[in-house]
Short mmCIF file of N, CA and C in Angstrom, two decimals:
data_model
loop_
_atom_site.label_atom_id
_atom_site.label_comp_id
_atom_site.label_asym_id
_atom_site.label_seq_id
_atom_site.Cartn_x
_atom_site.Cartn_y
_atom_site.Cartn_z
N MET F 1016 -50.04 -2.64 -53.20
CA MET F 1016 -49.57 -3.23 -52.08
C MET F 1016 -48.09 -3.44 -52.41
N LYS F 1017 -47.23 -3.24 -51.77
CA LYS F 1017 -45.56 -3.44 -52.04
C LYS F 1017 -45.54 -4.96 -52.27
N LYS F 1018 -44.07 -5.23 -52.96
CA LYS F 1018 -43.60 -6.56 -52.37
C LYS F 1018 -42.29 -6.45 -52.42
N THR F 1019 -41.82 -7.35 -51.71
CA THR F 1019 -40.20 -7.36 -51.29
C THR F 1019 -39.95 -8.30 -52.58
N ILE F 1020 -38.42 -8.35 -53.10
CA ILE F 1020 -37.91 -8.94 -53.77
C ILE F 1020 -36.45 -8.77 -53.48
N TYR F 1021 -35.73 -9.51 -52.79
CA TYR F 1021 -34.36 -9.90 -51.99
C TYR F 1021 -33.41 -10.12 -52.95
N ASN F 1022 -32.47 -9.01 -53.42
CA ASN F 1022 -31.30 -9.70 -54.03
C ASN F 1022 -29.87 -9.92 -53.25
N GLN F 1023 -28.69 -10.43 -53.91
CA GLN F 1023 -27.84 -10.44 -52.70
C GLN F 1023 -27.38 -9.15 -52.26
N GLN F 1024 -27.22 -8.31 -53.31
CA GLN F 1024 -26.52 -6.89 -52.62
C GLN F 1024 -27.86 -5.63 -52.62
N ARG F 1025 -28.75 -5.92 -53.17
CA ARG F 1025 -29.66 -4.81 -52.97
C ARG F 1025 -30.66 -5.12 -52.46
N VAL F 1026 -31.87 -4.19 -51.91
CA VAL F 1026 -33.11 -4.43 -50.97
C VAL F 1026 -33.67 -3.56 -52.33
N THR F 1027 -34.40 -4.57 -52.88
CA THR F 1027 -35.63 -3.42 -53.47
C THR F 1027 -37.35 -3.56 -52.64
N LEU F 1028 -37.45 -2.18 -52.43
CA LEU F 1028 -38.96 -2.47 -52.81
C LEU F 1028 -40.07 -2.28 -54.35
N CYS F 1029 -40.58 -2.89 -54.46
CA CYS F 1029 -41.47 -3.06 -56.02
C CYS F 1029 -42.92 -2.74 -55.52
N ASN F 1030 -43.47 -2.29 -56.46
CA ASN F 1030 -44.99 -1.89 -56.80
C ASN F 1030 -45.50 -3.08 -57.21
N LYS F 1031 -46.42 -3.94 -56.74
CA LYS F 1031 -47.14 -5.18 -57.02
C LYS F 1031 -47.34 -5.35 -57.88
N THR F 1032 -48.05 -4.59 -58.82
CA THR F 1032 -48.91 -4.53 -59.81
C THR F 1032 -48.12 -4.67 -60.90
N ASN F 1033 -47.36 -4.04 -61.23
CA ASN F 1033 -46.74 -3.75 -62.11
C ASN F 1033 -45.22 -4.17 -61.95
N GLY F 1034 -44.67 -4.42 -61.01
CA GLY F 1034 -42.94 -4.16 -60.85
C GLY F 1034 -42.32 -3.32 -60.54
N ASN F 1035 -42.81 -2.46 -61.21
CA ASN F 1035 -41.96 -1.59 -60.68
C ASN F 1035 -40.89 -1.08 -59.39
N PRO F 1036 -39.58 -0.84 -59.60
CA PRO F 1036 -38.76 -0.78 -57.79
C PRO F 1036 -39.47 0.58 -57.72
N LEU F 1037 -39.68 0.72 -56.50
CA LEU F 1037 -40.30 2.49 -55.64
C LEU F 1037 -38.70 2.45 -54.80
N LEU F 1038 -38.13 1.72 -54.06
CA LEU F 1038 -37.08 2.26 -53.59
C LEU F 1038 -35.86 1.22 -53.76
N GLN F 1039 -34.37 2.00 -53.61
CA GLN F 1039 -33.46 0.43 -53.82
C GLN F 1039 -32.78 1.04 -52.72
N TYR F 1040 -31.57 0.18 -51.73
CA TYR F 1040 -31.13 0.46 -50.58
C TYR F 1040 -30.02 -0.39 -50.73
N PRO F 1041 -28.99 -0.28 -51.19
CA PRO F 1041 -27.53 -1.45 -51.14
C PRO F 1041 -27.79 -1.71 -49.64
N MET F 1042 -27.30 -3.19 -49.21
CA MET F 1042 -27.16 -4.10 -48.15
C MET F 1042 -26.20 -3.62 -47.10
N SER F 1043 -25.02 -3.29 -48.08
CA SER F 1043 -23.43 -2.76 -46.86
C SER F 1043 -24.06 -0.92 -46.20
N ARG F 1044 -24.84 -0.74 -46.38
CA ARG F 1044 -24.89 0.89 -46.26
C ARG F 1044 -24.77 0.37 -44.13
N GLY F 1045 -26.33 -0.48 -43.95
CA GLY F 1045 -26.22 -0.48 -42.70
C GLY F 1045 -25.14 -1.58 -42.19
N ILE F 1046 -24.43 -2.58 -42.35
CA ILE F 1046 -23.80 -3.55 -42.14
C ILE F 1046 -22.81 -2.48 -41.46
N GLY F 1047 -22.03 -1.32 -42.57
CA GLY F 1047 -20.87 -0.60 -42.78
C GLY F 1047 -20.80 -0.09 -41.19
N LEU F 1048 -22.11 0.92 -40.95
CA LEU F 1048 -22.75 1.62 -39.90
C LEU F 1048 -22.42 0.37 -38.95
N ILE F 1049 -22.71 -0.70 -38.34
CA ILE F 1049 -22.60 -1.59 -37.12
C ILE F 1049 -21.87 -2.04 -36.89
N GLU F 1050 -20.74 -2.45 -38.36
CA GLU F 1050 -19.32 -2.58 -37.98
C GLU F 1050 -18.54 -1.43 -37.19
N ALA F 1051 -18.84 -0.47 -37.82
CA ALA F 1051 -17.62 0.98 -37.13
C ALA F 1051 -18.20 1.32 -36.07
N VAL F 1052 -19.47 0.67 -35.27
CA VAL F 1052 -19.79 0.52 -33.68
C VAL F 1052 -19.45 0.04 -33.25
N ALA F 1053 -19.48 -1.27 -33.58
CA ALA F 1053 -18.49 -2.90 -33.27
C ALA F 1053 -17.38 -2.20 -32.83
N GLY F 1054 -16.48 -2.00 -34.15
CA GLY F 1054 -15.48 -1.84 -33.61
C GLY F 1054 -14.45 -0.63 -32.43
N ILE F 1055 -15.86 0.86 -32.48
CA ILE F 1055 -15.39 1.71 -31.55
C ILE F 1055 -15.43 0.98 -30.45
N SER F 1056 -16.70 0.67 -30.24
CA SER F 1056 -16.64 -0.64 -28.55
C SER F 1056 -15.92 -1.29 -28.11
N LEU F 1057 -15.36 -2.50 -29.29
CA LEU F 1057 -13.81 -2.80 -28.47
C LEU F 1057 -12.75 -2.22 -28.56
N VAL F 1058 -12.61 -0.81 -29.42
CA VAL F 1058 -11.21 -0.04 -28.73
C VAL F 1058 -11.69 0.43 -27.89
N SER F 1059 -12.72 1.33 -27.46
CA SER F 1059 -12.90 1.61 -26.00
C SER F 1059 -12.84 0.90 -25.14
N ILE F 1060 -13.38 -0.20 -24.85
CA ILE F 1060 -13.38 -1.44 -24.28
C ILE F 1060 -12.19 -1.77 -24.14
N PHE F 1061 -11.24 -1.75 -24.83
CA PHE F 1061 -9.57 -2.12 -24.79
C PHE F 1061 -8.96 -1.08 -23.98
N ILE F 1062 -9.28 0.13 -24.34
CA ILE F 1062 -8.58 1.55 -23.99
C ILE F 1062 -9.02 1.47 -22.39
N PHE F 1063 -10.34 1.60 -21.74
CA PHE F 1063 -10.24 1.75 -20.40
C PHE F 1063 -9.90 0.37 -19.78
N SER F 1064 -9.80 -0.88 -20.49
CA SER F 1064 -9.17 -1.58 -19.30
C SER F 1064 -8.11 -1.44 -19.09
N LEU F 1065 -6.99 -0.89 -20.32
CA LEU F 1065 -5.42 -0.73 -19.89
C LEU F 1065 -5.41 0.92 -18.80
N MET F 1066 -6.46 1.61 -18.90
CA MET F 1066 -6.37 2.51 -17.49
C MET F 1066 -6.36 2.25 -16.55
N LEU F 1067 -7.81 1.25 -16.11
CA LEU F 1067 -8.06 0.46 -15.23
C LEU F 1067 -6.98 -0.29 -14.74
N ALA F 1068 -6.03 -1.00 -15.31
CA ALA F 1068 -5.09 -1.78 -14.92
C ALA F 1068 -3.57 -1.17 -14.85
N SER F 1069 -3.68 -0.09 -15.22
CA SER F 1069 -2.53 1.03 -14.87
C SER F 1069 -2.54 1.75 -13.79
N GLN F 1070 -3.66 2.33 -12.85
CA GLN F 1070 -4.67 2.89 -12.24
C GLN F 1070 -4.24 1.91 -10.88
N LEU F 1071 -4.99 0.77 -10.87
CA LEU F 1071 -4.37 -0.68 -10.08
C LEU F 1071 -2.85 -0.28 -9.72
N SER F 1072 -2.11 -0.95 -10.92
CA SER F 1072 -1.08 -1.00 -10.38
C SER F 1072 -0.15 -0.14 -10.11
N GLN F 1073 -0.24 1.73 -10.44
CA GLN F 1073 0.13 2.77 -9.65
C GLN F 1073 -0.37 2.26 -7.95
N LYS F 1074 -1.24 1.86 -7.60
CA LYS F 1074 -1.41 1.92 -6.38
C LYS F 1074 -1.17 0.62 -5.63
N ILE F 1075 -0.73 -0.36 -6.21
CA ILE F 1075 0.13 -1.65 -6.02
C ILE F 1075 1.90 -0.73 -5.69
N VAL F 1076 2.41 -0.65 -6.49
CA VAL F 1076 3.03 -0.12 -6.92
C VAL F 1076 3.96 1.40 -5.41
N GLY F 1077 2.56 1.74 -4.95
CA GLY F 1077 2.95 3.12 -3.96
C GLY F 1077 2.75 2.06 -3.27
N GLU F 1078 2.10 1.03 -2.87
CA GLU F 1078 1.81 0.27 -0.96
C GLU F 1078 3.13 -0.30 -1.27
N SER F 1079 3.90 -0.46 -2.07
CA SER F 1079 5.20 -1.55 -2.16
C SER F 1079 6.14 -0.39 -1.78
N VAL F 1080 6.06 0.52 -2.63
CA VAL F 1080 7.06 1.11 -2.39
C VAL F 1080 7.31 2.32 -0.79
N ARG F 1081 5.82 1.99 0.09
CA ARG F 1081 5.84 2.70 1.37
C ARG F 1081 5.95 1.76 2.13
N ASN F 1082 5.93 -0.03 2.34
CA ASN F 1082 6.42 -0.89 2.59
C ASN F 1082 7.79 -1.15 2.68
N ILE F 1083 7.85 -0.57 1.48
CA ILE F 1083 10.05 -0.56 1.43
C ILE F 1083 10.34 0.48 2.87
N GLN F 1084 9.85 1.33 2.38
CA GLN F 1084 9.95 2.76 3.20
C GLN F 1084 9.57 2.36 4.90
N ALA F 1085 8.54 1.44 5.27
CA ALA F 1085 8.23 1.43 6.49
C ALA F 1085 9.54 0.29 6.97
N SER F 1086 9.75 -0.54 6.32
CA SER F 1086 10.89 -1.79 6.42
C SER F 1086 12.42 -0.74 6.73
N PHE F 1087 11.89 -0.27 6.53
CA PHE F 1087 13.92 1.14 6.57
C PHE F 1087 13.81 1.56 7.79
N LEU F 1088 12.86 2.74 7.41
CA LEU F 1088 12.31 3.05 8.77
C LEU F 1088 12.45 1.98 10.64
N LEU F 1089 11.89 1.16 10.12
CA LEU F 1089 11.61 0.07 11.53
C LEU F 1089 13.55 -0.33 11.95
N GLU F 1090 14.47 -0.22 10.37
CA GLU F 1090 15.55 -0.72 10.84
C GLU F 1090 15.92 0.13 11.52
N GLU F 1091 15.80 1.46 10.82
CA GLU F 1091 16.64 2.73 12.26
C GLU F 1091 16.22 3.18 13.14
N GLY F 1092 14.95 2.92 13.40
CA GLY F 1092 14.15 2.71 14.58
C GLY F 1092 15.22 1.54 15.69
N ALA F 1093 14.96 0.51 15.05
CA ALA F 1093 16.37 -0.45 16.05
C ALA F 1093 17.69 0.15 16.21
N ASP F 1094 18.10 0.55 15.28
CA ASP F 1094 19.33 1.66 15.27
C ASP F 1094 19.53 2.35 16.82
N ALA F 1095 18.34 3.06 16.77
CA ALA F 1095 18.37 4.47 17.13
C ALA F 1095 18.45 4.09 18.93
N VAL F 1096 17.04 2.91 19.09
CA VAL F 1096 17.21 2.06 20.25
C VAL F 1096 19.06 1.77 20.65
N LYS F 1097 19.26 1.11 19.78
CA LYS F 1097 20.93 0.70 20.35
C LYS F 1097 21.60 2.35 20.47
N ILE F 1098 21.24 3.18 19.98
CA ILE F 1098 22.28 3.78 19.85
C ILE F 1098 22.03 4.82 21.73
N LEU F 1099 20.42 4.98 21.47
CA LEU F 1099 20.51 5.27 23.21
C LEU F 1099 20.89 4.57 24.19
N ARG F 1100 20.76 3.11 23.77
CA ARG F 1100 21.59 2.14 25.38
C ARG F 1100 23.29 2.47 25.00
N ASP F 1101 23.91 2.66 23.83
CA ASP F 1101 25.22 2.75 24.04
C ASP F 1101 25.90 4.41 24.71
N THR F 1102 24.94 5.30 24.60
CA THR F 1102 24.89 6.59 24.65
C THR F 1102 25.24 6.95 26.21
N SER F 1103 23.97 6.33 27.14
CA SER F 1103 24.10 6.27 28.51
C SER F 1103 22.60 5.76 28.30
N TRP F 1104 23.04 4.57 28.69
CA TRP F 1104 22.23 3.59 29.48
C TRP F 1104 21.15 3.79 31.25
N SER F 1105 21.49 4.74 31.90
CA SER F 1105 21.46 5.61 33.15
C SER F 1105 20.27 6.43 32.59
N SER F 1106 20.21 7.75 31.40
CA SER F 1106 20.19 8.71 31.04
C SER F 1106 18.67 8.23 30.15
N GLY F 1107 18.94 7.20 28.72
CA GLY F 1107 18.83 6.83 27.71
C GLY F 1107 17.97 5.87 27.51
N ILE F 1108 17.72 5.13 28.86
CA ILE F 1108 17.11 3.67 28.35
C ILE F 1108 16.51 3.50 29.72
N SER F 1109 17.29 3.26 30.83
CA SER F 1109 16.66 2.96 31.93
C SER F 1109 15.36 4.11 32.82
N ASN F 1110 15.30 5.13 32.40
CA ASN F 1110 15.40 6.14 32.80
C ASN F 1110 13.35 6.24 31.93
N LEU F 1111 13.29 5.59 31.28
CA LEU F 1111 11.83 5.51 30.54
C LEU F 1111 11.11 4.60 30.70
N ALA F 1112 9.96 4.97 31.04
CA ALA F 1112 8.79 4.17 31.89
C ALA F 1112 8.31 2.75 30.89
N SER F 1113 8.28 1.73 31.59
CA SER F 1113 8.48 0.15 30.85
C SER F 1113 6.98 0.55 30.49
N GLY F 1114 7.22 0.23 29.13
CA GLY F 1114 5.62 0.23 28.74
C GLY F 1114 4.77 1.27 27.96
N THR F 1115 5.42 2.17 27.89
CA THR F 1115 4.95 3.77 27.72
C THR F 1115 5.40 3.90 26.37
N SER F 1116 4.73 3.94 25.27
CA SER F 1116 5.16 4.48 23.81
C SER F 1116 5.98 5.52 23.97
N TYR F 1117 7.18 5.90 23.36
CA TYR F 1117 7.57 7.05 23.08
C TYR F 1117 8.38 7.18 21.72
N PHE F 1118 8.62 8.23 21.21
CA PHE F 1118 9.31 8.72 19.69
C PHE F 1118 10.60 9.16 19.69
N PHE F 1119 11.04 9.12 17.87
CA PHE F 1119 12.29 8.99 18.07
C PHE F 1119 12.34 10.38 17.87
N SER F 1120 13.73 11.10 17.86
CA SER F 1120 13.97 12.75 17.42
C SER F 1120 15.33 13.06 16.64
N TYR F 1121 16.34 13.17 16.23
CA TYR F 1121 17.29 13.60 15.48
C TYR F 1121 17.40 15.27 15.65
N ASN F 1122 18.58 15.33 16.85
CA ASN F 1122 18.51 16.32 17.14
C ASN F 1122 19.55 16.82 16.00
N GLY F 1123 20.10 16.23 15.48
CA GLY F 1123 21.68 16.86 14.20
C GLY F 1123 22.67 16.01 14.80
N THR F 1124 22.66 15.72 15.88
CA THR F 1124 24.44 14.93 16.43
C THR F 1124 23.39 13.39 17.37
N ASN F 1125 22.59 13.74 17.93
CA ASN F 1125 21.67 12.34 18.69
C ASN F 1125 20.51 12.10 18.37
N TRP F 1126 20.33 11.03 18.25
CA TRP F 1126 18.78 10.49 18.74
C TRP F 1126 18.51 10.79 19.86
N VAL F 1127 17.36 11.04 20.57
CA VAL F 1127 16.88 11.14 21.49
C VAL F 1127 15.40 10.58 21.78
N SER F 1128 14.69 10.23 22.88
CA SER F 1128 13.50 9.64 22.72
C SER F 1128 12.39 11.37 23.02
N MET F 1129 10.99 10.54 23.04
CA MET F 1129 10.61 12.32 23.23
C MET F 1129 9.26 11.59 23.62
N ALA F 1130 8.48 12.13 24.14
CA ALA F 1130 6.51 11.74 23.96
C ALA F 1130 6.06 12.50 22.81
N ASP F 1131 6.32 13.15 22.67
CA ASP F 1131 5.45 14.25 21.46
C ASP F 1131 5.88 13.39 20.08
N ASN F 1132 5.10 12.31 19.38
CA ASN F 1132 4.74 11.97 17.90
C ASN F 1132 5.50 13.15 17.04
N VAL F 1133 6.27 12.57 15.97
CA VAL F 1133 6.35 13.29 15.33
C VAL F 1133 6.09 11.98 14.03
N TYR F 1134 5.61 12.60 12.86
CA TYR F 1134 5.22 11.55 11.91
C TYR F 1134 6.23 12.14 10.62
N ILE F 1135 6.70 10.75 10.21
CA ILE F 1135 8.04 11.14 9.30
C ILE F 1135 7.41 11.46 7.49
N ASP F 1136 7.73 12.10 6.80
CA ASP F 1136 7.39 12.55 5.47
C ASP F 1136 5.80 12.81 5.77
N GLY F 1137 5.38 12.89 6.84
CA GLY F 1137 3.42 12.88 7.27
C GLY F 1137 2.83 12.24 7.10
N ILE F 1138 3.93 10.64 6.68
CA ILE F 1138 3.06 9.62 6.75
C ILE F 1138 3.11 8.27 7.64
N PHE F 1139 4.48 8.68 8.39
CA PHE F 1139 4.51 6.99 8.75
C PHE F 1139 4.68 7.85 10.37
N GLU F 1140 4.26 7.19 11.15
CA GLU F 1140 4.26 6.94 12.63
C GLU F 1140 5.01 5.83 12.86
N ARG F 1141 6.08 6.31 13.83
CA ARG F 1141 7.34 5.25 14.33
C ARG F 1141 7.33 5.49 15.75
N LYS F 1142 7.63 4.62 17.01
CA LYS F 1142 7.60 4.39 18.38
C LYS F 1142 8.24 3.67 19.04
N PHE F 1143 8.06 3.50 19.97
CA PHE F 1143 9.23 2.72 20.62
C PHE F 1143 8.47 2.09 21.69
N SER F 1144 8.95 0.75 22.87
CA SER F 1144 8.60 0.76 24.18
C SER F 1144 9.73 -0.31 24.69
N LEU F 1145 9.84 0.28 25.46
CA LEU F 1145 10.49 -0.49 26.08
C LEU F 1145 9.71 -1.28 27.49
N ASN F 1146 9.72 -2.50 27.57
CA ASN F 1146 9.36 -3.64 28.56
C ASN F 1146 10.53 -4.28 29.85
N ASN F 1147 10.38 -3.85 30.97
CA ASN F 1147 10.94 -4.55 31.90
C ASN F 1147 11.38 -6.44 31.17
N VAL F 1148 12.20 -7.16 31.84
CA VAL F 1148 12.54 -7.98 32.10
C VAL F 1148 12.76 -9.18 32.73
N TYR F 1149 12.44 -10.20 32.93
CA TYR F 1149 12.05 -11.06 34.46
C TYR F 1149 13.12 -12.66 33.79
N ARG F 1150 13.87 -12.62 35.33
CA ARG F 1150 14.66 -13.99 34.88
C ARG F 1150 13.99 -14.97 36.30
N ASP F 1151 13.31 -16.58 35.56
CA ASP F 1151 13.41 -17.40 36.35
C ASP F 1151 14.25 -18.22 37.28
N ALA F 1152 14.83 -19.23 37.58
CA ALA F 1152 15.35 -19.44 39.03
C ALA F 1152 17.09 -20.25 38.28
N ASN F 1153 16.61 -20.06 36.11
CA ASN F 1153 17.71 -20.63 35.80
C ASN F 1153 18.41 -19.55 35.06
N ASP F 1154 17.61 -18.63 35.21
CA ASP F 1154 18.48 -17.10 34.87
C ASP F 1154 17.89 -17.37 33.51
N ASP F 1155 16.86 -17.90 32.74
CA ASP F 1155 16.43 -18.06 31.42
C ASP F 1155 15.38 -16.37 31.56
N ILE F 1156 14.58 -15.95 30.87
CA ILE F 1156 14.40 -14.92 30.29
C ILE F 1156 12.63 -15.86 31.26
N ALA F 1157 11.91 -14.97 31.58
CA ALA F 1157 10.61 -15.66 31.80
C ALA F 1157 9.48 -14.52 32.42
N SER F 1158 8.35 -15.19 31.97
CA SER F 1158 7.44 -13.93 32.18
C SER F 1158 7.22 -13.12 33.65
N SER F 1159 8.05 -14.12 34.72
CA SER F 1159 7.40 -13.65 35.50
C SER F 1159 8.80 -13.44 36.74
N GLY F 1160 9.34 -13.58 37.68
CA GLY F 1160 10.15 -14.10 38.34
C GLY F 1160 11.51 -12.61 39.22
N THR F 1161 12.89 -12.52 38.84
CA THR F 1161 13.78 -11.46 39.60
C THR F 1161 13.56 -10.55 38.30
N LEU F 1162 13.03 -9.29 38.52
CA LEU F 1162 13.68 -8.34 37.55
C LEU F 1162 15.03 -7.96 37.02
N ASP F 1163 15.19 -7.91 35.67
CA ASP F 1163 16.72 -7.70 35.83
C ASP F 1163 16.82 -6.58 34.99
N SER F 1164 17.28 -6.06 35.57
CA SER F 1164 17.39 -4.28 35.56
C SER F 1164 18.28 -3.87 34.25
N GLY F 1165 19.14 -4.88 33.87
CA GLY F 1165 20.02 -4.65 32.98
C GLY F 1165 20.29 -4.90 31.32
N THR F 1166 18.52 -5.20 31.40
CA THR F 1166 17.82 -5.83 30.24
C THR F 1166 16.85 -5.27 30.25
N LYS F 1167 15.83 -5.09 29.06
CA LYS F 1167 14.91 -4.53 28.31
C LYS F 1167 14.66 -5.13 27.42
N LYS F 1168 13.31 -5.45 26.93
CA LYS F 1168 12.62 -5.64 26.41
C LYS F 1168 11.71 -4.71 25.03
N ALA F 1169 12.68 -4.41 24.02
CA ALA F 1169 12.59 -3.16 23.11
C ALA F 1169 11.80 -3.70 21.71
N THR F 1170 10.62 -2.84 21.52
CA THR F 1170 9.77 -3.00 20.87
C THR F 1170 9.47 -1.37 19.45
N VAL F 1171 10.20 -1.71 18.57
CA VAL F 1171 9.96 -0.83 17.33
C VAL F 1171 9.05 -1.06 16.89
N SER F 1172 8.09 -0.04 16.77
CA SER F 1172 6.50 -0.30 15.47
C SER F 1172 6.68 0.81 14.38
N VAL F 1173 6.43 0.96 13.63
CA VAL F 1173 5.97 2.16 12.12
C VAL F 1173 4.51 1.11 11.46
N SER F 1174 4.08 2.48 11.37
CA SER F 1174 2.14 2.67 11.05
C SER F 1174 2.15 3.55 9.91
N TRP F 1175 1.08 2.92 9.22
CA TRP F 1175 0.93 4.38 8.01
C TRP F 1175 -0.55 3.62 7.46
N GLN F 1176 -0.91 4.79 6.84
CA GLN F 1176 -2.42 4.55 6.69
C GLN F 1176 -2.33 4.14 4.54
N GLY F 1177 -2.27 2.41 4.72
CA GLY F 1177 -2.79 2.48 3.68
C GLY F 1177 -4.20 2.09 2.79
N ARG F 1178 -4.30 1.79 1.29
CA ARG F 1178 -5.33 1.37 0.66
C ARG F 1178 -6.68 0.82 1.85
N THR F 1179 -5.90 0.03 2.21
CA THR F 1179 -7.13 -1.28 3.39
C THR F 1179 -7.16 -1.21 4.47
N GLY F 1180 -6.21 0.14 4.83
CA GLY F 1180 -6.22 0.55 6.17
C GLY F 1180 -5.21 0.67 6.88
N THR F 1181 -4.65 0.56 8.40
CA THR F 1181 -3.80 0.97 8.79
C THR F 1181 -2.69 -0.10 9.14
N THR F 1182 -1.64 0.41 8.50
CA THR F 1182 -0.29 -0.84 8.47
C THR F 1182 0.48 -0.65 9.57
N THR F 1183 0.85 -2.16 10.21
CA THR F 1183 2.02 -1.83 11.03
C THR F 1183 3.11 -2.86 10.67
N LYS F 1184 4.07 -2.42 11.57
CA LYS F 1184 5.56 -3.46 10.63
C LYS F 1184 6.06 -3.28 12.41
N SER F 1185 6.24 -3.96 12.75
CA SER F 1185 7.19 -4.29 14.61
C SER F 1185 8.41 -5.00 14.15
N ALA F 1186 9.37 -4.95 15.36
CA ALA F 1186 10.36 -5.99 16.25
C ALA F 1186 10.34 -5.45 17.34
N SER F 1187 10.48 -6.87 17.41
CA SER F 1187 10.53 -6.69 18.89
C SER F 1187 12.23 -7.59 19.25
N PHE F 1188 12.94 -6.99 20.34
CA PHE F 1188 13.93 -7.20 20.89
C PHE F 1188 14.72 -7.25 21.72
N TYR F 1189 15.91 -7.79 22.59
CA TYR F 1189 16.87 -7.31 24.25
C TYR F 1189 17.73 -6.50 23.63
N ILE F 1190 17.95 -5.23 24.81
CA ILE F 1190 18.68 -4.70 25.23
C ILE F 1190 19.69 -5.22 26.20
N THR F 1191 21.19 -5.11 26.66
CA THR F 1191 21.20 -5.22 27.69
C THR F 1191 22.36 -3.61 27.95
N ASN F 1192 22.71 -3.49 29.54
CA ASN F 1192 23.47 -2.43 29.29
C ASN F 1192 25.03 -3.35 29.20
N LEU F 1193 25.33 -2.86 28.04
CA LEU F 1193 26.36 -3.52 27.49
C LEU F 1193 27.70 -2.99 28.03
N PHE F 1194 27.60 -1.43 28.09
CA PHE F 1194 29.06 -0.87 28.68
C PHE F 1194 28.67 -0.43 29.66
N SER F 1195 27.69 -1.04 31.00
CA SER F 1195 27.48 -0.05 32.21
C SER F 1195 27.80 1.47 32.47
N ASN F 1196 27.14 1.75 31.50
CA ASN F 1196 26.63 3.05 31.79
C ASN F 1196 25.73 3.73 31.79
#
């Protein structure tokens, strides 16, 4: 039969009859291995967490950049509608069908409206529509009444695919035949 005697620093397996040691193991060997495994695990978890945080922050920054780009494209689209108005109300604004979506194109010197979609940087879709404006008896803008042929409600929108689906920003404003052209 074997008898185990525990010392503070060693585990000794002894013969029961004469007490001679059979095996001697230092206790610190197994504990050192456990400490190494625990340390490597903690460092691995920390590095993995840093990688996930970095990846998430890059996605958020990418969405923020796209949001800012869309804001600039929206502002540029509003300015393009005003340039179409300033160039010629009769050929740039009044000849466009009410409620129909149109797209912008820059031909090198002027903005023009077109029916074909043009993606900006392969990401953003920018379009605009013009709607008729009606006036009531007090000459205020109303949902019905007398058609005001010299005023249109313009809506410009910019859309793009984001992490959570399609995101759209839009702006609506009124334009008038300011220069009677």
